[in-house]
PDB file of C-alpha atoms in Angstrom:
ATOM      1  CA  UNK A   1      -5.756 -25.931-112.065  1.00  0.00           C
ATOM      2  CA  UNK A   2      -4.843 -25.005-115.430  1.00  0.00           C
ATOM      3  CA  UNK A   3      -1.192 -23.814-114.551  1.00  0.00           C
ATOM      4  CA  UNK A   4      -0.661 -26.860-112.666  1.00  0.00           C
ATOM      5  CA  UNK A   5      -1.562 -29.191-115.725  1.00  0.00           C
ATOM      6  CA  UNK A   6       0.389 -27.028-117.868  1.00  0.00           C
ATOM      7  CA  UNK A   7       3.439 -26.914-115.787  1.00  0.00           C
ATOM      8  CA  UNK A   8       2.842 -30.617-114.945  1.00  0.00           C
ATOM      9  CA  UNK A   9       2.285 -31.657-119.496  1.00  0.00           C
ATOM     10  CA  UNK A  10       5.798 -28.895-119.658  1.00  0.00           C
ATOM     11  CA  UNK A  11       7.891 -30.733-117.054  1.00  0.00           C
ATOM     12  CA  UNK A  12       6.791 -34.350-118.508  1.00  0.00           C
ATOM     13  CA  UNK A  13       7.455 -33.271-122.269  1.00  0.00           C
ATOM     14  CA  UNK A  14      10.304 -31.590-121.400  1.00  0.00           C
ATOM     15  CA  UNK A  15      12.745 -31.871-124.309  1.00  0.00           C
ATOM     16  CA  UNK A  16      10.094 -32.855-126.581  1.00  0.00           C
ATOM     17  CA  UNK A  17       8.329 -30.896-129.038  1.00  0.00           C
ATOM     18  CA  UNK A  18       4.803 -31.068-127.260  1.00  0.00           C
ATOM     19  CA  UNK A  19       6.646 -29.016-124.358  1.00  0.00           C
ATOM     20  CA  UNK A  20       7.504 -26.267-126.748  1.00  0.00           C
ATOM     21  CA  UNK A  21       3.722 -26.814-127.881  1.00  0.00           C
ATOM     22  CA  UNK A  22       2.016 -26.648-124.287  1.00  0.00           C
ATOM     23  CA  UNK A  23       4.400 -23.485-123.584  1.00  0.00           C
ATOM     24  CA  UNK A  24       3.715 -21.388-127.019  1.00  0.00           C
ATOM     25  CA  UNK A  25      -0.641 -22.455-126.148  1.00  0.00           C
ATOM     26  CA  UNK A  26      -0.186 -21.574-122.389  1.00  0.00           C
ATOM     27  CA  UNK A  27       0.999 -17.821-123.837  1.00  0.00           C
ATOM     28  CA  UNK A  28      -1.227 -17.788-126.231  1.00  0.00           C
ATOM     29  CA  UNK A  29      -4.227 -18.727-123.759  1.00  0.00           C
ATOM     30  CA  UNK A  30      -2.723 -16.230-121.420  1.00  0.00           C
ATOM     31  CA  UNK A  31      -2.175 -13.427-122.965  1.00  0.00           C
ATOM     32  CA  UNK A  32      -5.329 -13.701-124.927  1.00  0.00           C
ATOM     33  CA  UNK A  33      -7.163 -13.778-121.347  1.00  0.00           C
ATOM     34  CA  UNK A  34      -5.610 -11.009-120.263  1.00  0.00           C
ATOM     35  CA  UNK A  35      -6.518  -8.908-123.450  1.00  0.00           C
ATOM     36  CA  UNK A  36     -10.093  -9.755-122.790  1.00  0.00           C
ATOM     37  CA  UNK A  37      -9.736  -8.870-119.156  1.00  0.00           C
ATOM     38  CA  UNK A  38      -8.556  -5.610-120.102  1.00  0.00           C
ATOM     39  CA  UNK A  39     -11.100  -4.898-122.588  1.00  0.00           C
ATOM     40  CA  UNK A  40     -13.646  -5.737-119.906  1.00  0.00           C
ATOM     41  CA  UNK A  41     -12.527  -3.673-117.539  1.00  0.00           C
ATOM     42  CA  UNK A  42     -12.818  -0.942-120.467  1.00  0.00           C
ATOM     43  CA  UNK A  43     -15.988  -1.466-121.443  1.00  0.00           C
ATOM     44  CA  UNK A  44     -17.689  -1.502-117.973  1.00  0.00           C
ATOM     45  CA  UNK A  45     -15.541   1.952-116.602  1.00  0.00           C
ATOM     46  CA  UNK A  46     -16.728   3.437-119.767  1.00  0.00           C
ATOM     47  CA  UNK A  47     -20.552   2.917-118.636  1.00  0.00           C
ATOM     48  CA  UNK A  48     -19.781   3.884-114.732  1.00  0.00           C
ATOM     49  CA  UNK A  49     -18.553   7.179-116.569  1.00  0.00           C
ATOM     50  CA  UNK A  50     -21.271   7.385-118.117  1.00  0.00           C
ATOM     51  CA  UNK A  51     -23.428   6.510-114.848  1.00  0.00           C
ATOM     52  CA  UNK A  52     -21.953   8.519-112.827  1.00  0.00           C
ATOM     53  CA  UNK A  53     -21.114  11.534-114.733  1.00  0.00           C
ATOM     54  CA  UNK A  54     -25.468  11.824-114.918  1.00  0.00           C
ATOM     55  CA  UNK A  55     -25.177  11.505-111.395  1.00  0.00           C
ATOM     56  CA  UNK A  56     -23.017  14.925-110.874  1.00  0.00           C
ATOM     57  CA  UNK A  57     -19.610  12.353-109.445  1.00  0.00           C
ATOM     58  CA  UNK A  58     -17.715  11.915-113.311  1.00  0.00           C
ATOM     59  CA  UNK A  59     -14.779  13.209-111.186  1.00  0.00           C
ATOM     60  CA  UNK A  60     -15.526  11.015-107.987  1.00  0.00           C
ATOM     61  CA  UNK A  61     -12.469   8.725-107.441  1.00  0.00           C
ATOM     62  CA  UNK A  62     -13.761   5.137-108.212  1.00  0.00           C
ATOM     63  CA  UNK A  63     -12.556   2.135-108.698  1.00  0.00           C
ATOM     64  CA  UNK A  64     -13.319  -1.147-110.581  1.00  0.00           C
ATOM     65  CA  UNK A  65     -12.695  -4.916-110.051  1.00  0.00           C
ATOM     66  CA  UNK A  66     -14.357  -7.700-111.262  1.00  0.00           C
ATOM     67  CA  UNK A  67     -15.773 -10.145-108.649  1.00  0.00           C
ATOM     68  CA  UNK A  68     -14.006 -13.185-107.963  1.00  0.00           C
ATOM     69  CA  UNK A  69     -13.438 -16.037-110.514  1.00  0.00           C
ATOM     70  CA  UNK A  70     -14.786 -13.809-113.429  1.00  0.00           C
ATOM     71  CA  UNK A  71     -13.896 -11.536-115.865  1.00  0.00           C
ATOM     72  CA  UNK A  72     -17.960 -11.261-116.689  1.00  0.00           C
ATOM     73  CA  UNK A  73     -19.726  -9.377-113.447  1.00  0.00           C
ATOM     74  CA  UNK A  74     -17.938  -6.251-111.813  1.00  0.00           C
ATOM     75  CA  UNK A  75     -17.946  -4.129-109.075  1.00  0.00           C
ATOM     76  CA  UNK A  76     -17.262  -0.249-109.418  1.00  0.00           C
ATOM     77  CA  UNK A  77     -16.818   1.934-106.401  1.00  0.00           C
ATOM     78  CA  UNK A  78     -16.931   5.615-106.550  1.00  0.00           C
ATOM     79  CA  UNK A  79     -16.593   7.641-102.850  1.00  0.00           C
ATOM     80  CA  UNK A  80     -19.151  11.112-102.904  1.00  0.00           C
ATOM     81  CA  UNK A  81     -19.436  13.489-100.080  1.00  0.00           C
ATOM     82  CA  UNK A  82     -21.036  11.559 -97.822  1.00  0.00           C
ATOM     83  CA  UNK A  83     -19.969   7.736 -98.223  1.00  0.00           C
ATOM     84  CA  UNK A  84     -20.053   6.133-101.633  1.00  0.00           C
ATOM     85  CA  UNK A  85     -22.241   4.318-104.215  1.00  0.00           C
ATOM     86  CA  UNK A  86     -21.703   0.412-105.902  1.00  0.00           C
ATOM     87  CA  UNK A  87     -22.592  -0.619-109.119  1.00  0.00           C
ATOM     88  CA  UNK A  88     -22.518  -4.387-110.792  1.00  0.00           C
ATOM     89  CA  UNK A  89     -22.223  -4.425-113.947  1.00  0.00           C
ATOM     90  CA  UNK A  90     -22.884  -8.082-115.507  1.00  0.00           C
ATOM     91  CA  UNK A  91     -21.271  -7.918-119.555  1.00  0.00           C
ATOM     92  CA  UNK A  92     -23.452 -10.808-120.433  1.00  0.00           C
ATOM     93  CA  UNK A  93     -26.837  -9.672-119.025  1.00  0.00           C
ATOM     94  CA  UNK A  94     -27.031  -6.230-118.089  1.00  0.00           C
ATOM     95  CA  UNK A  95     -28.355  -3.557-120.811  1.00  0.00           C
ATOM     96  CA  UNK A  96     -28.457   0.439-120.192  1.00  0.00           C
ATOM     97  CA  UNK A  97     -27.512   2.739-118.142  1.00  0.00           C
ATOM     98  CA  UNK A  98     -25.443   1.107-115.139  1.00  0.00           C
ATOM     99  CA  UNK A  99     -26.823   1.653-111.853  1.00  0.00           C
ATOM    100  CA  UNK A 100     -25.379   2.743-108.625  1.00  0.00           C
ATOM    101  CA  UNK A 101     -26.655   2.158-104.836  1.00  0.00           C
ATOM    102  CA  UNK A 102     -25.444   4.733-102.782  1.00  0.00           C
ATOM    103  CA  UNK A 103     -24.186   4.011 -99.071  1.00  0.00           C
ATOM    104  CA  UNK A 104     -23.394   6.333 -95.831  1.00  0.00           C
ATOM    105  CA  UNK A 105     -20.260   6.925 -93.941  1.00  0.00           C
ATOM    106  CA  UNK A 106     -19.474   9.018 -91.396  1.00  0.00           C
ATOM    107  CA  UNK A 107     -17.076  11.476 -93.355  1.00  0.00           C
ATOM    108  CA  UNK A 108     -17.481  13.679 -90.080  1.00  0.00           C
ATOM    109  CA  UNK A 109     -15.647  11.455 -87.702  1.00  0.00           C
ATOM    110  CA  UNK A 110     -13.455  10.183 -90.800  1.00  0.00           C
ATOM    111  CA  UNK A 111     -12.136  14.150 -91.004  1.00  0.00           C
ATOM    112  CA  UNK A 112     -11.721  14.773 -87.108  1.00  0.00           C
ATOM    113  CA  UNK A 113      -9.334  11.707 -86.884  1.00  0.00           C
ATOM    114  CA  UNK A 114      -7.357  12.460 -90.254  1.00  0.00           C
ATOM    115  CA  UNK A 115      -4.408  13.050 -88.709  1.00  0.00           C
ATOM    116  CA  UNK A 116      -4.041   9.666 -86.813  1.00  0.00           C
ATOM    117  CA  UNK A 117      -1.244   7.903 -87.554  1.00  0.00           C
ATOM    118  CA  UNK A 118      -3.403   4.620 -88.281  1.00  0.00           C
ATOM    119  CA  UNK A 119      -5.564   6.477 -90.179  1.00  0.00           C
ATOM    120  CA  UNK A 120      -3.153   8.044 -92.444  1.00  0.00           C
ATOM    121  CA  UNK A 121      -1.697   4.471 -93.055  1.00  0.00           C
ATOM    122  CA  UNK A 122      -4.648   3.465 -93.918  1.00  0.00           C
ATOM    123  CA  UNK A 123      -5.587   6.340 -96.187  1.00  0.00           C
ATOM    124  CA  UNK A 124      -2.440   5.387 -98.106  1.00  0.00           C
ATOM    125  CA  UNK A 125      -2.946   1.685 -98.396  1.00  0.00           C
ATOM    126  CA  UNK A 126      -6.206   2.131 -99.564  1.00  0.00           C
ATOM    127  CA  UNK A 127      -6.072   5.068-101.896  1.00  0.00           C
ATOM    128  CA  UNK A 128      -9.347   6.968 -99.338  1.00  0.00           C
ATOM    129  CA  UNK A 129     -11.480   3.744-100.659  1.00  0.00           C
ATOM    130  CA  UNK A 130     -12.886   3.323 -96.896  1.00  0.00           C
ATOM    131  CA  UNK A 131     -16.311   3.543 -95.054  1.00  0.00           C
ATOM    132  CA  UNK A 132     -16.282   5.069 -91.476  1.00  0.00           C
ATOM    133  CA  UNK A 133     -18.538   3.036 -89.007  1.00  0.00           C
ATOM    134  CA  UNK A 134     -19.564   3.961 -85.478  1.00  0.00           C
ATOM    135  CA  UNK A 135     -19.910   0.836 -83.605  1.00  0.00           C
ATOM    136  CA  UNK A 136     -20.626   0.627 -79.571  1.00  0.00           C
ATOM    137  CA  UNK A 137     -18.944   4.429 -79.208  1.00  0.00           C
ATOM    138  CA  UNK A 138     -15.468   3.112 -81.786  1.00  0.00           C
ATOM    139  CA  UNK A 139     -14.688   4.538 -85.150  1.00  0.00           C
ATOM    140  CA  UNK A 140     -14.426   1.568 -87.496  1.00  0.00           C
ATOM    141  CA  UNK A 141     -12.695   1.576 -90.805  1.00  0.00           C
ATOM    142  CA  UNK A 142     -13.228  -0.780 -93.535  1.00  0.00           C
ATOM    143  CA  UNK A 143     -11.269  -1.564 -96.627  1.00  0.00           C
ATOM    144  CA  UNK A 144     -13.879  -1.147 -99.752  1.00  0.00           C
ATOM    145  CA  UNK A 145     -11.552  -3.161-102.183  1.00  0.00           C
ATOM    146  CA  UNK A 146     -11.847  -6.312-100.136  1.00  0.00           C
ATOM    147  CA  UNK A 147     -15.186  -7.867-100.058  1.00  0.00           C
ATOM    148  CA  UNK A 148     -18.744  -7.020-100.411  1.00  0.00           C
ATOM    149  CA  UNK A 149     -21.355  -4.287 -99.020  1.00  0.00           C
ATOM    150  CA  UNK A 150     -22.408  -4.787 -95.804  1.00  0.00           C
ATOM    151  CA  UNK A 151     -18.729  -7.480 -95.196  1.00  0.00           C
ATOM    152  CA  UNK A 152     -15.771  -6.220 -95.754  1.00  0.00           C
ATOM    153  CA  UNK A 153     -12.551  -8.466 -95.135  1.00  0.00           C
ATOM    154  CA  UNK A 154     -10.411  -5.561 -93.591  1.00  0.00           C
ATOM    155  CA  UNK A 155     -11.929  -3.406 -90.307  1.00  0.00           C
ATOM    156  CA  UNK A 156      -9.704  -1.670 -88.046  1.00  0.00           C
ATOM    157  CA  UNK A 157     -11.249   0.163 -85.337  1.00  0.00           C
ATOM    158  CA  UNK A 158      -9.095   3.748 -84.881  1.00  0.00           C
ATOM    159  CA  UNK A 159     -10.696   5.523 -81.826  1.00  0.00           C
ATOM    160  CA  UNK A 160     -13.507   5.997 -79.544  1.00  0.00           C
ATOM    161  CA  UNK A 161     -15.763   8.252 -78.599  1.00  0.00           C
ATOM    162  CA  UNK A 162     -15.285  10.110 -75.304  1.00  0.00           C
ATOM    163  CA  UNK A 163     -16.758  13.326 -74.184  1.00  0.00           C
ATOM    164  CA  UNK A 164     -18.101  13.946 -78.230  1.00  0.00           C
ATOM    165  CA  UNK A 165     -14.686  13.952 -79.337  1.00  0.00           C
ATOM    166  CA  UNK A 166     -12.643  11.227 -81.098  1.00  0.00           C
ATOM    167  CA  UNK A 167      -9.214   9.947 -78.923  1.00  0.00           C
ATOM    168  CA  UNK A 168      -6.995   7.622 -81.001  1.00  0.00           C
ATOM    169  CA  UNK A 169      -7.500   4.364 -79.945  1.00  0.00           C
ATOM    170  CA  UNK A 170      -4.727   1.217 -80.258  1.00  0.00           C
ATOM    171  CA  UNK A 171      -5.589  -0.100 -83.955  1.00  0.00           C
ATOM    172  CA  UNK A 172      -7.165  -2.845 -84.013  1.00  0.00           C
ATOM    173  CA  UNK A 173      -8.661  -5.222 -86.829  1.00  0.00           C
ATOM    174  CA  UNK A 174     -12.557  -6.683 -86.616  1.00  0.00           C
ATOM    175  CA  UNK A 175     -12.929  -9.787 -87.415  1.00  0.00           C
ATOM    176  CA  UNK A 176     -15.604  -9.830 -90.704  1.00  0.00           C
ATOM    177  CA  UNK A 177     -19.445 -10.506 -89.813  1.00  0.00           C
ATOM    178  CA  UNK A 178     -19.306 -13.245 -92.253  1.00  0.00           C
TER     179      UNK A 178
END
């Protein structure tokens, strides 16, 4: 909404000098917006390090992002052994040490398909950030970046179960619970 007025006050006071003036605030608001965002994102890692660090995972790849329309509440991610923990971290409200909730995966199946071509894809586009669901005798792989615990916005079953091994299965995406 703000862009649009912006754009719309630049493109009507075009040639004028309240266009150079809605141009030089727009940076100004911008960049200044981004600064905080950055120190945000700062200050909450540096208490998941913390966190998780007491927890025995400071080297447990994680991620952080805030959740959406905010630059006050965020999510962190970190994957353990044997699925991965979430903590919210709220700049405004929340004092201490941050807390983390863990969650399971099935890392077992996750390693015997590895080497599925779907599964490698995925791996890439998603940095390992996925939880490994069995659902009705199907592996199911979900995106932890997009959305939150239990729905995520990206699922892609990968194989099925026959005979207590895992064949590769035609990739397909589940539609969200949600």
């Amino acid at each position: 909404l703000w862009l649009a007025l912006a754009c719309a006050v630049a493109w009507f006071a075009r040639g004028r000098r309240l266009a150079q003036s809605a141009l030089v605030a727009g940076l100004a608001l911008s960049s200044a917006y981004l600064g905080w965002s950055l120190l945000a994102k700062h200050l909450v890692e540096r208490e998941a390090d913390r966190a998780l660090a007491a927890m025995g995972l400071g080297d447990a790849p994680r991620f952080s992002v805030p959740l959406p329309l905010n630059t006050l509440l965020w999510r962190v991610v970190a994957m353990t052994p044997g699925g991965y923990v979430i903590g919210e971290r709220s700049l405004v409200a929340d004092r201490g040490p941050m807390r983390f909730q863990g969650y399971p995966s099935q890392t077992q199946a996750l390693a015997q398909v590895r080497t599925l071509p779907a599964v490698r894809r995925l791996q890439w586009f998603n940095r390992g950030f996925m939880r490994a669901r069995v659902v009705d005798g199907e592996l199911m792989l979900s995106d932890l970046r997009m959305g939150l615990e239990p729905d995520y916005n990206f699922n892609f079953i990968v194989a099925r179960e026959q005979d207590g091994r895992w064949i590769e299965a035609p990739p397909r995406q589940v539609e969200a619970a949600y």
